PDB file of C-alpha atoms in Angstrom:
ATOM      1  CA  UNK A   1      37.570  32.921  60.601  1.00 55.00           C
ATOM      2  CA  UNK A   2      39.065  30.155  58.517  1.00 62.00           C
ATOM      3  CA  UNK A   3      36.424  29.182  55.999  1.00 88.00           C
ATOM      4  CA  UNK A   4      38.454  26.386  54.439  1.00 93.00           C
ATOM      5  CA  UNK A   5      40.288  24.038  56.775  1.00 94.00           C
ATOM      6  CA  UNK A   6      42.982  21.765  55.381  1.00 96.00           C
ATOM      7  CA  UNK A   7      44.720  18.763  56.891  1.00 96.00           C
ATOM      8  CA  UNK A   8      47.258  17.420  57.461  1.00 96.00           C
ATOM      9  CA  UNK A   9      49.769  20.243  57.660  1.00 95.00           C
ATOM     10  CA  UNK A  10      52.515  17.908  56.458  1.00 97.00           C
ATOM     11  CA  UNK A  11      52.605  14.466  54.937  1.00 97.00           C
ATOM     12  CA  UNK A  12      55.346  11.956  54.196  1.00 98.00           C
ATOM     13  CA  UNK A  13      54.597   9.152  51.755  1.00 98.00           C
ATOM     14  CA  UNK A  14      56.738   6.436  50.231  1.00 98.00           C
ATOM     15  CA  UNK A  15      57.184   6.368  46.469  1.00 97.00           C
ATOM     16  CA  UNK A  16      54.295   4.493  44.895  1.00 97.00           C
ATOM     17  CA  UNK A  17      51.965   5.152  47.812  1.00 97.00           C
ATOM     18  CA  UNK A  18      48.753   7.147  47.952  1.00 98.00           C
ATOM     19  CA  UNK A  19      48.792  10.705  49.262  1.00 98.00           C
ATOM     20  CA  UNK A  20      45.530  12.013  50.681  1.00 98.00           C
ATOM     21  CA  UNK A  21      44.873  15.620  51.664  1.00 98.00           C
ATOM     22  CA  UNK A  22      41.559  16.696  53.123  1.00 98.00           C
ATOM     23  CA  UNK A  23      39.664  19.961  53.190  1.00 98.00           C
ATOM     24  CA  UNK A  24      36.457  21.064  54.849  1.00 97.00           C
ATOM     25  CA  UNK A  25      34.459  24.205  54.126  1.00 95.00           C
ATOM     26  CA  UNK A  26      31.695  26.094  55.832  1.00 91.00           C
ATOM     27  CA  UNK A  27      30.002  28.253  53.222  1.00 86.00           C
ATOM     28  CA  UNK A  28      27.411  26.326  51.215  1.00 85.00           C
ATOM     29  CA  UNK A  29      27.482  29.083  48.575  1.00 86.00           C
ATOM     30  CA  UNK A  30      30.916  27.914  47.355  1.00 89.00           C
ATOM     31  CA  UNK A  31      30.622  26.396  43.899  1.00 87.00           C
ATOM     32  CA  UNK A  32      34.147  25.922  42.639  1.00 90.00           C
ATOM     33  CA  UNK A  33      36.834  23.915  44.413  1.00 94.00           C
ATOM     34  CA  UNK A  34      40.347  23.922  42.937  1.00 94.00           C
ATOM     35  CA  UNK A  35      43.586  22.436  44.160  1.00 96.00           C
ATOM     36  CA  UNK A  36      46.882  24.210  43.638  1.00 96.00           C
ATOM     37  CA  UNK A  37      50.397  22.802  43.661  1.00 97.00           C
ATOM     38  CA  UNK A  38      53.340  24.960  44.672  1.00 97.00           C
ATOM     39  CA  UNK A  39      57.019  24.150  44.290  1.00 96.00           C
ATOM     40  CA  UNK A  40      59.664  26.063  46.273  1.00 92.00           C
ATOM     41  CA  UNK A  41      60.374  29.458  44.760  1.00 89.00           C
ATOM     42  CA  UNK A  42      57.333  29.296  42.479  1.00 92.00           C
ATOM     43  CA  UNK A  43      53.808  30.563  42.550  1.00 94.00           C
ATOM     44  CA  UNK A  44      50.913  28.128  43.040  1.00 95.00           C
ATOM     45  CA  UNK A  45      49.719  26.426  39.856  1.00 94.00           C
ATOM     46  CA  UNK A  46      46.250  25.041  39.217  1.00 93.00           C
ATOM     47  CA  UNK A  47      46.315  21.250  39.475  1.00 95.00           C
ATOM     48  CA  UNK A  48      42.708  20.106  39.262  1.00 94.00           C
ATOM     49  CA  UNK A  49      39.282  21.538  40.120  1.00 93.00           C
ATOM     50  CA  UNK A  50      35.743  20.322  40.727  1.00 93.00           C
ATOM     51  CA  UNK A  51      32.209  21.674  40.932  1.00 90.00           C
ATOM     52  CA  UNK A  52      29.811  20.480  43.660  1.00 88.00           C
ATOM     53  CA  UNK A  53      27.472  18.727  41.230  1.00 90.00           C
ATOM     54  CA  UNK A  54      30.171  16.110  40.643  1.00 91.00           C
ATOM     55  CA  UNK A  55      31.331  13.649  43.301  1.00 94.00           C
ATOM     56  CA  UNK A  56      34.665  12.770  41.752  1.00 96.00           C
ATOM     57  CA  UNK A  57      37.046  14.073  39.114  1.00 96.00           C
ATOM     58  CA  UNK A  58      40.161  12.322  37.930  1.00 96.00           C
ATOM     59  CA  UNK A  59      43.067  13.657  35.917  1.00 95.00           C
ATOM     60  CA  UNK A  60      45.908  11.218  35.537  1.00 96.00           C
ATOM     61  CA  UNK A  61      47.162  10.255  38.997  1.00 97.00           C
ATOM     62  CA  UNK A  62      45.234  13.072  40.687  1.00 97.00           C
ATOM     63  CA  UNK A  63      41.644  12.640  41.882  1.00 97.00           C
ATOM     64  CA  UNK A  64      39.318  14.992  43.730  1.00 96.00           C
ATOM     65  CA  UNK A  65      36.604  13.379  45.832  1.00 96.00           C
ATOM     66  CA  UNK A  66      33.744  15.662  46.819  1.00 96.00           C
ATOM     67  CA  UNK A  67      31.158  15.105  49.551  1.00 94.00           C
ATOM     68  CA  UNK A  68      28.611  17.907  49.353  1.00 93.00           C
ATOM     69  CA  UNK A  69      26.540  16.815  52.370  1.00 93.00           C
ATOM     70  CA  UNK A  70      29.601  16.656  54.594  1.00 95.00           C
ATOM     71  CA  UNK A  71      31.072  19.846  53.070  1.00 95.00           C
ATOM     72  CA  UNK A  72      34.359  18.078  52.523  1.00 96.00           C
ATOM     73  CA  UNK A  73      36.624  17.419  49.593  1.00 97.00           C
ATOM     74  CA  UNK A  74      39.931  15.669  49.244  1.00 98.00           C
ATOM     75  CA  UNK A  75      42.849  15.241  46.874  1.00 98.00           C
ATOM     76  CA  UNK A  76      44.205  11.771  46.220  1.00 98.00           C
ATOM     77  CA  UNK A  77      47.560  11.325  44.524  1.00 98.00           C
ATOM     78  CA  UNK A  78      47.964   7.776  43.307  1.00 98.00           C
ATOM     79  CA  UNK A  79      51.374   6.185  42.748  1.00 98.00           C
ATOM     80  CA  UNK A  80      53.040   9.185  44.431  1.00 98.00           C
ATOM     81  CA  UNK A  81      56.416  10.163  42.984  1.00 97.00           C
ATOM     82  CA  UNK A  82      59.311  12.201  44.409  1.00 97.00           C
ATOM     83  CA  UNK A  83      58.491  14.849  41.803  1.00 97.00           C
ATOM     84  CA  UNK A  84      55.118  15.316  43.526  1.00 98.00           C
ATOM     85  CA  UNK A  85      56.900  16.704  46.588  1.00 98.00           C
ATOM     86  CA  UNK A  86      55.425  20.184  46.938  1.00 98.00           C
ATOM     87  CA  UNK A  87      52.958  22.224  48.946  1.00 97.00           C
ATOM     88  CA  UNK A  88      49.312  21.661  48.074  1.00 97.00           C
ATOM     89  CA  UNK A  89      46.511  24.131  48.698  1.00 96.00           C
ATOM     90  CA  UNK A  90      42.811  23.515  48.475  1.00 96.00           C
ATOM     91  CA  UNK A  91      40.573  26.475  47.785  1.00 94.00           C
ATOM     92  CA  UNK A  92      36.924  27.430  47.395  1.00 93.00           C
ATOM     93  CA  UNK A  93      35.126  30.169  45.479  1.00 89.00           C
ATOM     94  CA  UNK A  94      31.634  31.574  45.164  1.00 78.00           C
ATOM     95  CA  UNK A  95      30.494  31.962  41.598  1.00 70.00           C
ATOM     96  CA  UNK A  96      29.450  35.605  41.902  1.00 71.00           C
ATOM     97  CA  UNK A  97      32.815  36.741  43.221  1.00 72.00           C
ATOM     98  CA  UNK A  98      36.349  36.196  42.060  1.00 73.00           C
ATOM     99  CA  UNK A  99      37.638  35.532  45.528  1.00 82.00           C
ATOM    100  CA  UNK A 100      39.419  32.260  46.149  1.00 87.00           C
ATOM    101  CA  UNK A 101      39.663  31.287  49.807  1.00 91.00           C
ATOM    102  CA  UNK A 102      42.601  29.012  50.450  1.00 92.00           C
ATOM    103  CA  UNK A 103      43.281  26.333  53.004  1.00 93.00           C
ATOM    104  CA  UNK A 104      46.419  26.488  55.129  1.00 93.00           C
ATOM    105  CA  UNK A 105      48.432  24.226  52.840  1.00 94.00           C
ATOM    106  CA  UNK A 106      49.943  20.736  53.097  1.00 96.00           C
ATOM    107  CA  UNK A 107      53.613  20.064  52.560  1.00 97.00           C
ATOM    108  CA  UNK A 108      53.994  16.691  50.870  1.00 98.00           C
ATOM    109  CA  UNK A 109      57.271  14.801  50.822  1.00 98.00           C
ATOM    110  CA  UNK A 110      57.478  11.640  48.751  1.00 98.00           C
ATOM    111  CA  UNK A 111      60.422   9.494  49.758  1.00 97.00           C
ATOM    112  CA  UNK A 112      62.228   7.474  47.053  1.00 93.00           C
TER     113      UNK A 112
ATOM    114  CA  UNK B   1      54.047  32.982  26.842  1.00 86.00           C
ATOM    115  CA  UNK B   2      50.978  33.628  28.998  1.00 83.00           C
ATOM    116  CA  UNK B   3      52.154  34.799  32.353  1.00 93.00           C
ATOM    117  CA  UNK B   4      51.883  37.057  35.366  1.00 96.00           C
ATOM    118  CA  UNK B   5      55.069  39.011  35.991  1.00 97.00           C
ATOM    119  CA  UNK B   6      55.941  40.432  39.375  1.00 97.00           C
ATOM    120  CA  UNK B   7      58.860  42.665  40.255  1.00 97.00           C
ATOM    121  CA  UNK B   8      60.996  42.641  42.221  1.00 97.00           C
ATOM    122  CA  UNK B   9      61.446  38.987  43.246  1.00 96.00           C
ATOM    123  CA  UNK B  10      63.233  39.929  46.448  1.00 97.00           C
ATOM    124  CA  UNK B  11      63.129  43.168  48.401  1.00 96.00           C
ATOM    125  CA  UNK B  12      64.611  44.231  51.718  1.00 97.00           C
ATOM    126  CA  UNK B  13      63.509  47.617  52.977  1.00 95.00           C
ATOM    127  CA  UNK B  14      63.353  49.675  56.144  1.00 96.00           C
ATOM    128  CA  UNK B  15      60.301  50.537  58.186  1.00 97.00           C
ATOM    129  CA  UNK B  16      58.389  53.481  56.771  1.00 96.00           C
ATOM    130  CA  UNK B  17      59.987  53.647  53.337  1.00 97.00           C
ATOM    131  CA  UNK B  18      57.289  53.567  50.676  1.00 97.00           C
ATOM    132  CA  UNK B  19      57.551  50.810  48.115  1.00 97.00           C
ATOM    133  CA  UNK B  20      55.665  49.454  45.125  1.00 98.00           C
ATOM    134  CA  UNK B  21      55.533  45.884  43.883  1.00 98.00           C
ATOM    135  CA  UNK B  22      54.533  45.720  40.256  1.00 98.00           C
ATOM    136  CA  UNK B  23      52.324  43.097  38.644  1.00 98.00           C
ATOM    137  CA  UNK B  24      51.559  42.716  34.963  1.00 98.00           C
ATOM    138  CA  UNK B  25      49.639  40.061  33.021  1.00 97.00           C
ATOM    139  CA  UNK B  26      49.561  39.477  29.257  1.00 96.00           C
ATOM    140  CA  UNK B  27      46.396  37.360  29.053  1.00 94.00           C
ATOM    141  CA  UNK B  28      43.803  40.139  28.901  1.00 94.00           C
ATOM    142  CA  UNK B  29      42.383  38.889  32.192  1.00 94.00           C
ATOM    143  CA  UNK B  30      39.677  40.956  33.852  1.00 93.00           C
ATOM    144  CA  UNK B  31      40.262  39.840  37.419  1.00 93.00           C
ATOM    145  CA  UNK B  32      43.462  40.454  39.358  1.00 95.00           C
ATOM    146  CA  UNK B  33      44.317  39.941  42.990  1.00 95.00           C
ATOM    147  CA  UNK B  34      47.098  40.190  45.532  1.00 97.00           C
ATOM    148  CA  UNK B  35      47.739  37.536  48.156  1.00 97.00           C
ATOM    149  CA  UNK B  36      50.231  37.202  50.939  1.00 97.00           C
ATOM    150  CA  UNK B  37      51.526  33.814  52.009  1.00 95.00           C
ATOM    151  CA  UNK B  38      52.617  33.184  55.577  1.00 93.00           C
ATOM    152  CA  UNK B  39      53.559  29.833  57.174  1.00 88.00           C
ATOM    153  CA  UNK B  40      50.560  28.039  58.614  1.00 85.00           C
ATOM    154  CA  UNK B  41      48.112  30.611  57.271  1.00 88.00           C
ATOM    155  CA  UNK B  42      47.995  29.710  53.613  1.00 89.00           C
ATOM    156  CA  UNK B  43      47.292  32.482  51.131  1.00 93.00           C
ATOM    157  CA  UNK B  44      45.226  35.434  52.279  1.00 94.00           C
ATOM    158  CA  UNK B  45      43.746  37.975  49.919  1.00 93.00           C
ATOM    159  CA  UNK B  46      44.874  41.571  50.299  1.00 96.00           C
ATOM    160  CA  UNK B  47      43.037  43.388  47.494  1.00 96.00           C
ATOM    161  CA  UNK B  48      41.369  42.452  44.285  1.00 94.00           C
ATOM    162  CA  UNK B  49      40.162  44.108  41.096  1.00 94.00           C
ATOM    163  CA  UNK B  50      37.208  42.984  39.016  1.00 91.00           C
ATOM    164  CA  UNK B  51      38.247  45.226  36.120  1.00 91.00           C
ATOM    165  CA  UNK B  52      39.854  48.556  35.282  1.00 94.00           C
ATOM    166  CA  UNK B  53      39.178  51.179  37.970  1.00 94.00           C
ATOM    167  CA  UNK B  54      37.283  48.621  40.087  1.00 93.00           C
ATOM    168  CA  UNK B  55      39.142  47.521  43.219  1.00 94.00           C
ATOM    169  CA  UNK B  56      38.067  46.282  46.620  1.00 92.00           C
ATOM    170  CA  UNK B  57      39.493  45.053  49.896  1.00 93.00           C
ATOM    171  CA  UNK B  58      40.230  41.436  50.604  1.00 91.00           C
ATOM    172  CA  UNK B  59      40.716  39.880  54.014  1.00 91.00           C
ATOM    173  CA  UNK B  60      43.928  41.647  55.081  1.00 95.00           C
ATOM    174  CA  UNK B  61      43.991  45.095  53.385  1.00 97.00           C
ATOM    175  CA  UNK B  62      45.433  47.170  56.247  1.00 97.00           C
ATOM    176  CA  UNK B  63      48.664  48.914  55.270  1.00 97.00           C
ATOM    177  CA  UNK B  64      48.272  48.291  51.536  1.00 98.00           C
ATOM    178  CA  UNK B  65      46.959  50.206  48.541  1.00 97.00           C
ATOM    179  CA  UNK B  66      46.323  49.194  44.964  1.00 98.00           C
ATOM    180  CA  UNK B  67      45.300  50.779  41.704  1.00 96.00           C
ATOM    181  CA  UNK B  68      44.051  49.432  38.374  1.00 97.00           C
ATOM    182  CA  UNK B  69      44.443  52.105  35.718  1.00 97.00           C
ATOM    183  CA  UNK B  70      45.157  49.640  32.936  1.00 96.00           C
ATOM    184  CA  UNK B  71      43.827  46.149  32.455  1.00 96.00           C
ATOM    185  CA  UNK B  72      47.236  44.510  32.463  1.00 97.00           C
ATOM    186  CA  UNK B  73      48.778  46.189  35.531  1.00 98.00           C
ATOM    187  CA  UNK B  74      47.891  45.911  39.200  1.00 98.00           C
ATOM    188  CA  UNK B  75      50.586  47.382  41.459  1.00 98.00           C
ATOM    189  CA  UNK B  76      50.662  46.835  45.216  1.00 98.00           C
ATOM    190  CA  UNK B  77      51.726  49.864  47.250  1.00 98.00           C
ATOM    191  CA  UNK B  78      52.982  49.876  50.817  1.00 97.00           C
ATOM    192  CA  UNK B  79      52.904  53.506  51.912  1.00 95.00           C
ATOM    193  CA  UNK B  80      54.679  52.942  55.236  1.00 97.00           C
ATOM    194  CA  UNK B  81      55.892  49.337  55.513  1.00 97.00           C
ATOM    195  CA  UNK B  82      56.160  47.726  58.922  1.00 97.00           C
ATOM    196  CA  UNK B  83      57.900  44.496  60.007  1.00 97.00           C
ATOM    197  CA  UNK B  84      54.569  42.622  60.191  1.00 96.00           C
ATOM    198  CA  UNK B  85      54.313  43.061  56.419  1.00 98.00           C
ATOM    199  CA  UNK B  86      57.340  40.836  55.955  1.00 98.00           C
ATOM    200  CA  UNK B  87      55.892  38.079  53.823  1.00 97.00           C
ATOM    201  CA  UNK B  88      55.782  36.343  50.457  1.00 97.00           C
ATOM    202  CA  UNK B  89      53.463  38.174  48.083  1.00 98.00           C
ATOM    203  CA  UNK B  90      51.718  36.798  45.028  1.00 98.00           C
ATOM    204  CA  UNK B  91      49.836  38.516  42.284  1.00 97.00           C
ATOM    205  CA  UNK B  92      47.255  36.441  40.439  1.00 96.00           C
ATOM    206  CA  UNK B  93      44.912  36.948  37.514  1.00 95.00           C
ATOM    207  CA  UNK B  94      41.860  35.198  36.158  1.00 91.00           C
ATOM    208  CA  UNK B  95      39.866  35.521  32.945  1.00 88.00           C
ATOM    209  CA  UNK B  96      36.804  36.533  34.904  1.00 80.00           C
ATOM    210  CA  UNK B  97      35.594  36.780  38.480  1.00 75.00           C
ATOM    211  CA  UNK B  98      32.561  34.737  37.500  1.00 75.00           C
ATOM    212  CA  UNK B  99      32.459  31.053  36.792  1.00 69.00           C
ATOM    213  CA  UNK B 100      35.054  28.399  37.324  1.00 71.00           C
ATOM    214  CA  UNK B 101      38.167  30.067  36.033  1.00 78.00           C
ATOM    215  CA  UNK B 102      41.423  29.281  37.725  1.00 83.00           C
ATOM    216  CA  UNK B 103      44.020  31.781  38.792  1.00 90.00           C
ATOM    217  CA  UNK B 104      47.396  32.239  37.161  1.00 93.00           C
ATOM    218  CA  UNK B 105      49.956  33.244  39.764  1.00 95.00           C
ATOM    219  CA  UNK B 106      53.154  35.203  39.452  1.00 96.00           C
ATOM    220  CA  UNK B 107      56.414  33.836  40.827  1.00 95.00           C
ATOM    221  CA  UNK B 108      56.180  35.836  44.027  1.00 96.00           C
ATOM    222  CA  UNK B 109      57.927  38.717  45.776  1.00 98.00           C
ATOM    223  CA  UNK B 110      59.668  37.999  49.039  1.00 97.00           C
ATOM    224  CA  UNK B 111      59.559  41.181  51.103  1.00 98.00           C
ATOM    225  CA  UNK B 112      61.534  41.764  54.274  1.00 98.00           C
ATOM    226  CA  UNK B 113      60.884  44.908  56.319  1.00 97.00           C
ATOM    227  CA  UNK B 114      63.521  45.656  58.949  1.00 96.00           C
TER     228      UNK B 114
END
């Protein structure tokens, strides 16, 4: 059972455009929602994270939007750059466990 | 430099030949975990450890073993590897299982079982 569903599977955006990746979760006990960025040949690296008591968090060009009632959250990459081309994973965690449950991943390609 | 170190990076082995993938972290993290990454499936947890001598199964533990005798090390053991264990493996650590602490991942081990 996939508890965190991520879409789209792949995304192509022109340089300077906005990249949007969406995730939906099922378990209302989740209380920590990070996004990870992975470059080829590397392990995932924490990009940005949010807690459900906040509807939006912004760090530079990266913004998480969180909709608790809809059980959805999304990553927005503003002014997308070719260097942002990578695979992005959303994830969710319950506070009383260490387990991160990951989405299926989105491969982003930003064209120059 | 704070990091999670996995070895080897690449491994090709034959069915049934026992192997160990090592994982070590230098951040004094309590929580460690192994994930496998397969196309279209994201990262799935194999085993995790809340602290020394405390380990438990994740979502896909069949065919794997782990141990946590020291805080820094968390090896992944495949007693009798099979081709369906061909995958990209990641070790990760976190300061604590509780609260909003992110994971630090190793660089991965690409395993091929023939």
